[in-house]
XYZ file of N, CA and C in Angstrom:
264
model
N -42.742 13.622 -1.623
C -43.933 13.694 -0.791
C -44.839 14.782 -1.359
N -45.987 14.384 -1.880
C -46.911 15.401 -2.391
C -47.586 16.134 -1.242
N -48.022 17.363 -1.505
C -48.811 18.104 -0.522
C -50.210 17.499 -0.553
N -50.611 16.847 0.533
C -51.896 16.161 0.591
C -52.938 16.972 1.344
N -52.584 18.190 1.683
C -53.487 19.111 2.365
C -52.897 20.505 2.298
N -53.731 21.524 2.413
C -53.283 22.909 2.267
C -52.215 23.301 3.278
N -52.303 22.781 4.500
C -51.357 23.177 5.547
C -50.329 22.092 5.853
N -50.213 21.092 4.992
C -49.282 19.988 5.228
C -47.848 20.407 4.935
N -46.938 20.148 5.878
C -45.524 20.463 5.659
C -44.660 19.207 5.612
N -45.181 18.086 6.158
C -44.447 16.819 6.164
C -45.437 15.684 6.336
N -44.970 14.477 6.040
C -45.792 13.285 6.236
C -44.898 12.109 6.592
N -45.490 11.094 7.207
C -44.747 9.885 7.584
C -45.215 8.748 6.681
N -44.254 8.119 5.979
C -44.583 7.000 5.113
C -44.980 5.805 5.973
N -46.185 5.295 5.759
C -46.668 4.136 6.511
C -46.240 2.850 5.815
N -46.541 2.751 4.518
C -46.265 1.508 3.792
C -46.222 1.749 2.288
N -45.453 0.912 1.625
C -45.434 0.879 0.156
C -46.435 -0.153 -0.319
N -47.171 0.155 -1.366
C -48.077 -0.809 -1.997
C -47.472 -1.393 -3.270
N -46.427 -0.763 -3.767
C -45.725 -1.233 -4.964
C -44.248 -1.380 -4.623
N -43.540 -2.160 -5.439
C -42.122 -2.437 -5.204
C -41.323 -2.156 -6.473
N -39.988 -2.037 -6.363
C -39.162 -1.849 -7.564
C -39.446 -2.956 -8.589
N -39.540 -2.532 -9.850
C -39.843 -3.456 -10.934
C -41.315 -3.487 -11.298
N -42.174 -2.989 -10.398
C -43.605 -2.963 -10.689
C -43.913 -1.897 -11.732
N -44.816 -2.231 -12.647
C -45.298 -1.282 -13.646
C -46.467 -0.530 -13.019
N -46.466 0.793 -13.166
C -47.539 1.626 -12.618
C -48.095 2.540 -13.703
N -49.352 2.898 -13.540
C -50.017 3.831 -14.441
C -50.481 5.042 -13.644
N -50.619 6.164 -14.320
C -51.094 7.382 -13.660
C -52.354 7.059 -12.857
N -52.365 7.465 -11.587
C -53.507 7.242 -10.716
C -53.401 6.018 -9.829
N -52.423 5.124 -10.098
C -52.238 3.955 -9.239
C -51.812 4.397 -7.844
N -52.285 3.681 -6.839
C -51.893 3.940 -5.452
C -50.576 3.206 -5.213
N -49.529 3.951 -4.802
C -48.237 3.299 -4.569
C -47.820 3.279 -3.102
N -48.440 4.132 -2.270
C -48.012 4.204 -0.871
C -49.132 4.753 -0.001
N -48.946 4.605 1.310
C -49.835 5.197 2.296
C -49.000 6.119 3.180
N -49.525 7.305 3.448
C -48.816 8.320 4.224
C -49.709 8.803 5.361
N -49.103 8.982 6.531
C -49.812 9.537 7.681
C -49.537 11.041 7.752
N -50.609 11.821 7.877
C -50.484 13.262 8.085
C -51.090 13.588 9.441
N -51.056 14.842 9.835
C -51.635 15.253 11.111
C -53.133 14.959 11.177
N -53.786 14.891 10.010
C -55.237 14.754 9.997
C -55.755 13.371 9.620
N -54.977 12.604 8.835
C -55.491 11.310 8.372
C -54.388 10.486 7.723
N -54.691 9.212 7.486
C -53.838 8.367 6.659
C -54.372 8.493 5.234
N -53.474 8.764 4.285
C -53.884 9.071 2.918
C -53.121 8.200 1.936
N -53.809 7.774 0.874
C -53.176 7.014 -0.193
C -52.489 7.980 -1.157
N -51.287 7.588 -1.631
C -50.515 8.413 -2.557
C -50.596 7.796 -3.949
N -51.019 8.616 -4.926
C -51.113 8.187 -6.317
C -49.861 8.599 -7.084
N -49.548 7.851 -8.153
C -48.469 8.269 -9.046
C -49.042 9.216 -10.092
N -48.191 10.100 -10.582
C -48.621 11.104 -11.551
C -48.181 10.774 -12.965
N -47.414 9.708 -13.129
C -46.918 9.315 -14.441
C -46.804 7.799 -14.506
N -46.990 7.238 -15.685
C -46.855 5.795 -15.845
C -45.402 5.405 -16.062
N -45.063 4.174 -15.729
C -43.706 3.689 -15.934
C -43.404 2.506 -15.041
N -42.121 2.342 -14.744
C -41.645 1.243 -13.902
C -40.962 1.827 -12.673
N -41.301 1.323 -11.503
C -40.647 1.796 -10.287
C -39.215 1.281 -10.287
N -38.265 2.196 -10.318
C -36.843 1.850 -10.312
C -36.319 1.686 -8.891
N -36.731 2.595 -7.999
C -36.169 2.591 -6.650
C -37.119 3.287 -5.687
N -37.261 2.726 -4.481
C -37.990 3.376 -3.403
C -36.970 4.169 -2.592
N -37.221 5.445 -2.398
C -36.232 6.338 -1.785
C -36.471 6.605 -0.306
N -37.636 6.235 0.204
C -37.989 6.518 1.595
C -38.426 5.212 2.257
N -37.908 4.945 3.436
C -38.254 3.746 4.196
C -39.548 3.982 4.982
N -40.391 2.965 5.119
C -41.568 3.120 5.979
C -41.152 3.575 7.381
N -41.934 4.489 7.931
C -41.642 5.051 9.243
C -40.945 6.395 9.173
N -40.360 6.723 8.016
C -39.642 7.994 7.874
C -40.624 9.145 7.697
N -40.349 10.247 8.370
C -41.120 11.467 8.179
C -40.315 12.369 7.256
N -40.946 12.812 6.185
C -40.239 13.609 5.185
C -41.040 14.853 4.831
N -40.346 15.946 4.503
C -41.037 17.174 4.135
C -41.715 17.059 2.770
N -42.755 17.858 2.592
C -43.418 17.962 1.298
C -42.379 18.333 0.246
N -42.452 17.703 -0.908
C -41.510 17.965 -1.986
C -40.384 16.959 -2.076
N -40.206 16.116 -1.048
C -39.169 15.088 -1.061
C -39.594 13.957 -1.991
N -38.744 13.550 -2.940
C -39.098 12.404 -3.792
C -39.242 11.136 -2.946
N -40.309 10.373 -3.202
C -40.538 9.122 -2.488
C -40.005 7.922 -3.255
N -40.073 7.995 -4.578
C -39.647 6.873 -5.419
C -39.134 7.410 -6.744
N -38.330 6.593 -7.403
C -37.809 6.912 -8.732
C -38.576 6.049 -9.724
N -39.293 6.704 -10.646
C -40.094 5.986 -11.642
C -39.549 6.299 -13.028
N -39.196 5.229 -13.749
C -38.738 5.382 -15.137
C -39.980 5.407 -16.009
N -40.160 6.539 -16.687
C -41.316 6.660 -17.562
C -41.181 5.714 -18.740
N -42.313 5.273 -19.261
C -42.339 4.349 -20.388
C -41.440 4.829 -21.513
N -40.523 3.956 -21.963
C -39.663 4.253 -23.097
C -38.449 5.092 -22.794
N -38.219 5.458 -21.543
C -37.074 6.298 -21.195
C -36.007 5.487 -20.476
N -34.770 5.952 -20.580
C -33.653 5.310 -19.891
C -33.770 5.561 -18.386
N -33.226 4.676 -17.551
C -33.247 4.901 -16.101
C -32.602 6.239 -15.742
N -33.199 6.920 -14.773
C -32.690 8.219 -14.326
C -31.732 8.036 -13.160
N -30.913 9.049 -12.927
C -30.023 9.044 -11.761
C -30.865 9.267 -10.514
N -30.570 8.547 -9.464
C -31.336 8.648 -8.226
C -30.953 9.893 -7.437
N -31.968 10.615 -6.890
C -31.666 11.719 -5.989
C -31.174 11.173 -4.647
N -30.666 12.043 -3.822
C -30.192 11.627 -2.499
C -31.352 11.039 -1.705
N -31.141 9.936 -0.970
C -32.219 9.327 -0.185
C -32.635 10.225 0.968
N -33.852 10.013 1.440
C -34.373 10.758 2.591
C -33.637 10.300 3.848
N -33.577 11.158 4.861
C -32.938 10.756 6.107
C -33.703 9.615 6.765
N -33.032 8.761 7.567
C -33.715 7.646 8.227
C -34.732 8.128 9.242
N -35.709 7.270 9.550
C -36.741 7.595 10.534
C -36.105 7.795 11.904
N -36.685 8.707 12.659
C -36.172 8.996 13.995
C -37.154 8.599 15.038
């Protein structure tokens, strides 16, 4: 979960715009997140292939939590971090 505002500590994932297997480029919108102030689109910071979505829509996660696992172009698949806790 990127920090989408100076005082943001967590966000709720609204929806995924991309799915595992999709190719993405830097700047592509992959998800929508709800914050205290607005619904915001989340961009990817690196190009590659989405290997795994780590957060389910509806889950609220702290800033810094990985949302997805992206294999960068030409690299072997990475080990997945622990998934985010389920939505409450």
